[in-house]
XYZ file of C-alpha atoms in Angstrom:
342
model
C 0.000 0.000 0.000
C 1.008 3.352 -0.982
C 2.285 5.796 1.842
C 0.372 8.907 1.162
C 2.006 10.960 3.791
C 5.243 10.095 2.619
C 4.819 10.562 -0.960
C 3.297 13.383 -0.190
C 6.216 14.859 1.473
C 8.601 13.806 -1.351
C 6.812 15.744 -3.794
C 6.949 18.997 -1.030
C 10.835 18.289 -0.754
C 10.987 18.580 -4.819
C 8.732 21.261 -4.901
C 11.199 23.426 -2.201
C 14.407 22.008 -3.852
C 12.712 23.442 -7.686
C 11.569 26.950 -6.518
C 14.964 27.096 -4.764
C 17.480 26.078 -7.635
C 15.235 28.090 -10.126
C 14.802 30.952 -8.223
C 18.703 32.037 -7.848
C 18.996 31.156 -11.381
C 16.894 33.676 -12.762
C 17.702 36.272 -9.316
C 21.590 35.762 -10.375
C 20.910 36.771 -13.762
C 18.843 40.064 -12.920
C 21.026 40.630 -10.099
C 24.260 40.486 -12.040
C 22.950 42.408 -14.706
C 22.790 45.292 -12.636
C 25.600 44.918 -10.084
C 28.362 43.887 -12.403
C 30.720 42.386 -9.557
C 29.645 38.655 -9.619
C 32.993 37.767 -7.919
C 32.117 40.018 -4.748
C 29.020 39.128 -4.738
C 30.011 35.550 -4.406
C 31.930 36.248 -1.716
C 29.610 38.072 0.854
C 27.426 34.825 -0.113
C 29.525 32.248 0.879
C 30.749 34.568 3.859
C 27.234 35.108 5.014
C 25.983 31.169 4.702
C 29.523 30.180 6.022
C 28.322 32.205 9.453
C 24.751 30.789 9.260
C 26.417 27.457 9.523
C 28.866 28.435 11.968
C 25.931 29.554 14.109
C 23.874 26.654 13.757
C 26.681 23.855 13.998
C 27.491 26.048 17.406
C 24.091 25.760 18.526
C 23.506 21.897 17.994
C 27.392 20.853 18.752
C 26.512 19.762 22.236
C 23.275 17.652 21.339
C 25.165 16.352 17.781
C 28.414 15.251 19.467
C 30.058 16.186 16.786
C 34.275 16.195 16.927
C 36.489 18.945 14.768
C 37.919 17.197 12.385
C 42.136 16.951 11.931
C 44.380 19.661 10.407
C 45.604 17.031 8.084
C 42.405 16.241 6.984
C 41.314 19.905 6.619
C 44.330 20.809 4.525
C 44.545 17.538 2.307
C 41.123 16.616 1.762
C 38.424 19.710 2.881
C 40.818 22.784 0.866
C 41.158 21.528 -2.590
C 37.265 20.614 -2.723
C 36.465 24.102 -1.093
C 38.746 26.013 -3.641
C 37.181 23.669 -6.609
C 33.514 25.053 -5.471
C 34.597 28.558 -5.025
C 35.957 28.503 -8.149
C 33.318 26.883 -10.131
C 30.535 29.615 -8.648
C 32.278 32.415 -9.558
C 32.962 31.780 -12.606
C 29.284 30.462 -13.417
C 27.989 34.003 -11.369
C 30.620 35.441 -13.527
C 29.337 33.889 -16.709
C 25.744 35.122 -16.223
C 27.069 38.867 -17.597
C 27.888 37.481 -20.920
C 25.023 34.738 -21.626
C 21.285 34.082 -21.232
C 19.854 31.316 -18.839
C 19.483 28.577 -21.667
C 22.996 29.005 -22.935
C 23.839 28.685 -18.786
C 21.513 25.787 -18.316
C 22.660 23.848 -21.200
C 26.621 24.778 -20.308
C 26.364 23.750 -17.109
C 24.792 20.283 -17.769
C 27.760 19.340 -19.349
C 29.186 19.177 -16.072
C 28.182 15.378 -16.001
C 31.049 14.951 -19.281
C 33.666 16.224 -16.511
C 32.382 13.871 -13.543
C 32.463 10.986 -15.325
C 36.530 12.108 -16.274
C 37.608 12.913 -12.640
C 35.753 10.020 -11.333
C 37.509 7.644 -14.016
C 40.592 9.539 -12.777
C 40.116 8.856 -9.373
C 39.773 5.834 -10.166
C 35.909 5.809 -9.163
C 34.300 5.151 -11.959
C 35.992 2.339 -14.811
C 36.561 3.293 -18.267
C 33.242 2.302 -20.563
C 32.084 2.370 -23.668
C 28.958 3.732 -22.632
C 30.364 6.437 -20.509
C 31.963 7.699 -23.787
C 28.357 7.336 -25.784
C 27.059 9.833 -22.641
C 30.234 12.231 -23.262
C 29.298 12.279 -27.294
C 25.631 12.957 -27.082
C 25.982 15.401 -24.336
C 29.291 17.094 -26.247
C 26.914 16.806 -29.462
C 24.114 18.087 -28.156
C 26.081 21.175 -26.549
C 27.432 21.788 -30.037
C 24.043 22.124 -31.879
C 22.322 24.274 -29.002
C 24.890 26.716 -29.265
C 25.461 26.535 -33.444
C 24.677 30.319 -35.094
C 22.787 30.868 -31.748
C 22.117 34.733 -31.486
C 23.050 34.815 -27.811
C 26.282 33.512 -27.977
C 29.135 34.690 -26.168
C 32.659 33.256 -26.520
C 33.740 35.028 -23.431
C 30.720 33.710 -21.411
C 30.797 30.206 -23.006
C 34.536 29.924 -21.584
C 33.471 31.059 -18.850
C 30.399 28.505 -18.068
C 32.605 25.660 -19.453
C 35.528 26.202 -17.183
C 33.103 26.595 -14.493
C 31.811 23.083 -16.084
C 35.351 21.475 -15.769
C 35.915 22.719 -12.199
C 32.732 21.746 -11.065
C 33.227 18.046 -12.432
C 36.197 17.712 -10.195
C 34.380 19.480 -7.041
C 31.639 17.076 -7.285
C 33.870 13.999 -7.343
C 35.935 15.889 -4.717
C 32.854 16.422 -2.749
C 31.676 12.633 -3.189
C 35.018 11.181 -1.513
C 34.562 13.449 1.587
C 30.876 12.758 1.829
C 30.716 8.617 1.108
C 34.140 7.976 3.127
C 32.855 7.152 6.892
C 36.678 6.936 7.760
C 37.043 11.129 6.886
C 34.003 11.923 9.349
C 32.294 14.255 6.643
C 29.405 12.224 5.930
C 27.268 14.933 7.204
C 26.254 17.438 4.898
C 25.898 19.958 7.081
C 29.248 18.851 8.364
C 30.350 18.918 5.128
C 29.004 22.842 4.038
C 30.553 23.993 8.056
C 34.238 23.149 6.552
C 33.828 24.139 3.031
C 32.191 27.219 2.584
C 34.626 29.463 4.617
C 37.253 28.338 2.670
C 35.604 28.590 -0.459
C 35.053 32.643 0.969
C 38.811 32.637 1.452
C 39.895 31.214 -1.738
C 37.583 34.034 -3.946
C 38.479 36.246 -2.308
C 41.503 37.120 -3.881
C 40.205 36.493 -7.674
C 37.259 39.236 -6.597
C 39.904 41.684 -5.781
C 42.259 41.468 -8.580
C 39.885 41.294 -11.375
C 36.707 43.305 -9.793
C 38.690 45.178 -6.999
C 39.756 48.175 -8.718
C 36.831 48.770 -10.912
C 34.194 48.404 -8.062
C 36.587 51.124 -5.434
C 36.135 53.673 -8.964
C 32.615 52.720 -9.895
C 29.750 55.569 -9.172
C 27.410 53.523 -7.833
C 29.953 52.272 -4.993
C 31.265 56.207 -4.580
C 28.490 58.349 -4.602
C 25.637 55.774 -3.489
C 23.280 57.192 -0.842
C 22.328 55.288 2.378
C 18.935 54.210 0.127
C 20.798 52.763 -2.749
C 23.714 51.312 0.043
C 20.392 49.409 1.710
C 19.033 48.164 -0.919
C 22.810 46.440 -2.965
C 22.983 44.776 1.192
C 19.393 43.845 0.604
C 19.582 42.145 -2.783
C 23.328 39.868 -1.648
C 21.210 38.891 1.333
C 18.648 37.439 -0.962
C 20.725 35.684 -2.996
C 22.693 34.467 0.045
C 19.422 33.219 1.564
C 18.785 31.602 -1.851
C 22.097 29.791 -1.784
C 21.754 28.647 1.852
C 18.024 27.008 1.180
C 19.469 25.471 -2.339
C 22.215 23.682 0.003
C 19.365 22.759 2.254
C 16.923 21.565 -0.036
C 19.564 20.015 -1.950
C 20.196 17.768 1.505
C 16.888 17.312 2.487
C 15.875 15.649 -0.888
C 19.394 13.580 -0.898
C 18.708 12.449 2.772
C 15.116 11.157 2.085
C 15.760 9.655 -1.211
C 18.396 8.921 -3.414
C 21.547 10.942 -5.672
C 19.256 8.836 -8.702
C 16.085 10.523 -7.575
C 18.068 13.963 -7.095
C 19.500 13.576 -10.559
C 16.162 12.896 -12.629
C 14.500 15.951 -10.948
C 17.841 17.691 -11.783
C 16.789 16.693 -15.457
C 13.151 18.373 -15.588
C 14.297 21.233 -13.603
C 16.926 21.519 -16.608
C 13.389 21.082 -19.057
C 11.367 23.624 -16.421
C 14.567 26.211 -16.578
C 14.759 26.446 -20.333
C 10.928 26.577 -20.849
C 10.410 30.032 -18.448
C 13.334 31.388 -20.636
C 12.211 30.805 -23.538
C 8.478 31.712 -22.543
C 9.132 34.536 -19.367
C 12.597 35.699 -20.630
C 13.854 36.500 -23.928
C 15.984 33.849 -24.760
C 14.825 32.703 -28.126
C 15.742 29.096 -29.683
C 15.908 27.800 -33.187
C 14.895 23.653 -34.327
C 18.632 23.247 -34.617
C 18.858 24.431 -31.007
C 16.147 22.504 -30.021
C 17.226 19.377 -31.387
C 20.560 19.955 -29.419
C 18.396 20.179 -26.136
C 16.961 16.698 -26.838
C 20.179 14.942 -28.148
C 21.758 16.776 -24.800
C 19.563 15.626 -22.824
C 19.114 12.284 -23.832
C 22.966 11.847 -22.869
C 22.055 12.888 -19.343
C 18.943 10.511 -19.216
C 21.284 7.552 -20.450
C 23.901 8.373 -17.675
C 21.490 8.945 -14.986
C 19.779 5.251 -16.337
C 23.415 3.759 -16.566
C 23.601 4.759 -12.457
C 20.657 3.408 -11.690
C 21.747 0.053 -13.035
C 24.570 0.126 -11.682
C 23.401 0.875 -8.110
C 20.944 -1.851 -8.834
C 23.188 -4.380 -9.439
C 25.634 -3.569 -6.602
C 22.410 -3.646 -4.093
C 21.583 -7.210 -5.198
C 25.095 -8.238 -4.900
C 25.339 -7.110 -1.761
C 21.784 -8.192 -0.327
C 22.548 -12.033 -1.681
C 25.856 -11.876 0.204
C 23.432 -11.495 3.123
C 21.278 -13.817 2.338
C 24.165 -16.401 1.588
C 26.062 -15.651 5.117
C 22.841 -16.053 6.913
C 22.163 -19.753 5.236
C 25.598 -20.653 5.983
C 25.047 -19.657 9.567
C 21.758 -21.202 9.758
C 23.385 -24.572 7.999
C 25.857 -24.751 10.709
C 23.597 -23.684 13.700
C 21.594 -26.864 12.833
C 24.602 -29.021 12.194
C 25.595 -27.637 15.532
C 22.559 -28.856 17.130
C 22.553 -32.327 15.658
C 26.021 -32.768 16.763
C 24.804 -31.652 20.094
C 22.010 -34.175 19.821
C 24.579 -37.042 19.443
């Protein structure tokens, strides 16, 4: 029999984790089209959810129980995923100055081609033919939504695709921390209370040097009023609070479901995404374009099926192992007791 209540609260988890991931899509893009320092931005974001965490983790450490976690471990394992995130952010914020939400949406799905590398590198994932089918129909598919599109950027596309590249490797990154019991991470919220302050750290500098100088001369920053002050601290608090209930929603879903069920609603929110640009916004696409979106997301479909298989398999493996080890014990129990017997 169907759980109603707990269906029920699925589909409220999805709802939240949709309205979430679309809404700082589309509030990044206005936003940055009127305060042209993405970087900066960035950075009071991660600083302000970095102290939300820090204030919750402080409030709940005594009922959690929950130990620091080594210098060595910090350094090794916890920096290079931070700087990996803090770099892939900015330089999707960044991209959002240069290109319209499809061309972002569709960039930044490719991310799955550069997850499937670093996990091959790092040796989670083996090589397959398959894997490299995903790779062509999502590289195909990128190449036909973006051919003679009238919003293309080349500036914005690098930008989006590094982003891409960097965020592969801060996802696999991000999976060792999270799945290795032995690192103590496996708590997201764990997880975001070590990461994001480094991740404000580590933009930090890249805001300065490239946004630095031209946000000390800009008007708006010299001669704003007290009004016009309120309101730029008013719009990065949004988009912090945006960021901190993606992360949450993001965990909530994961922890009630599966990274499967996460990545098939990260598919139609992909679908949703593209459809209120093309219908609310002004991004415009042509058949060609289209046809990329299918053949691009078709790649994504077969990876996210491939996964599911996958997982499948390994669960049945592992549940007859069970199953075996508790006949065996059973089998000698009994012989055991006839033994006894004699």
């Amino acid at each position: 029999m169907v759980d109603v209540k707990y269906v029920l609260g699925i589909l409220g988890q999805i709802i939240f984790y949709y309205a979430c991931s679309i809404s700082i899509t589309f509030f990044n893009k206005w936003s940055f089209s009127r305060f042209h320092f993405p970087l900066v931005v960035s950075f009071f974001h991660m600083t302000i959810v970095s102290h939300v965490i820090w204030l919750y983790r402080t409030a709940t450490k005594g009922v959690s129980g929950k130990d620091d976690i080594t210098w060595n471990l910090f350094f090794r394992r916890v920096c290079p995923t931070a700087i990996a995130a803090a770099v892939d952010i900015g330089l999707s914020n960044w991209s959002f100055m240069y290109i319209t939400v499809s061309m972002y949406t569709m960039c930044k799905s490719t991310t799955i081609i550069f997850i499937l590398i670093s996990a091959i590198i790092f040796k989670l994932e083996k090589p397959k033919i398959l894997s490299a089918v995903v790779i062509a129909l999502i590289a195909f598919g990128l190449f036909l939504f973006t051919y003679k599109s009238t919003s293309f950027n080349l500036w914005g596309f690098i930008l989006v695709m590094a982003a891409s590249a960097v965020g592969g490797l801060r996802w696999v990154l991000a999976q060792i921390l999270l799945q290795r019991d032995s690192l103590g991470l496996t708590s997201t919220l764990e997880f975001v209370y070590y990461v994001e302050p480094v991740m404000a750290v580590s933009i930090l500098p890249l805001a300065l040097s490239i946004e630095g100088s031209d946000m000390a001369l800009s008007p708006d920053f010299i001669l704003a009023d007290r009004h016009e002050s309120l309101y730029v601290l008013f719009v990065v608090a949004v988009g912090a609070s945006l960021a901190l209930f993606l992360t949450f929603s993001e965990y909530l879903l994961l922890s009630n479901t599966s990274s499967i069920t996460v990545s098939i609603c990260g598919i139609i929110k992909e679908i949703l995404i593209l459809g209120l640009a093309s219908t609310v916004g002004k991004d415009r696409l042509s058949p060609i374009n289209m046809i990329g979106l299918v053949v691009c997301l078709s790649g994504i479909s077969l990876h996210v099926y491939l996964k599911y298989k996958s997982n499948k398999l390994a669960n049945d493996i592992e549940r007859q192992g069970l199953l075996d080890s508790e006949d065996s014990s059973t089998g000698s129990y009994s012989a055991e007791q006839v033994n006894g017997r004699k």
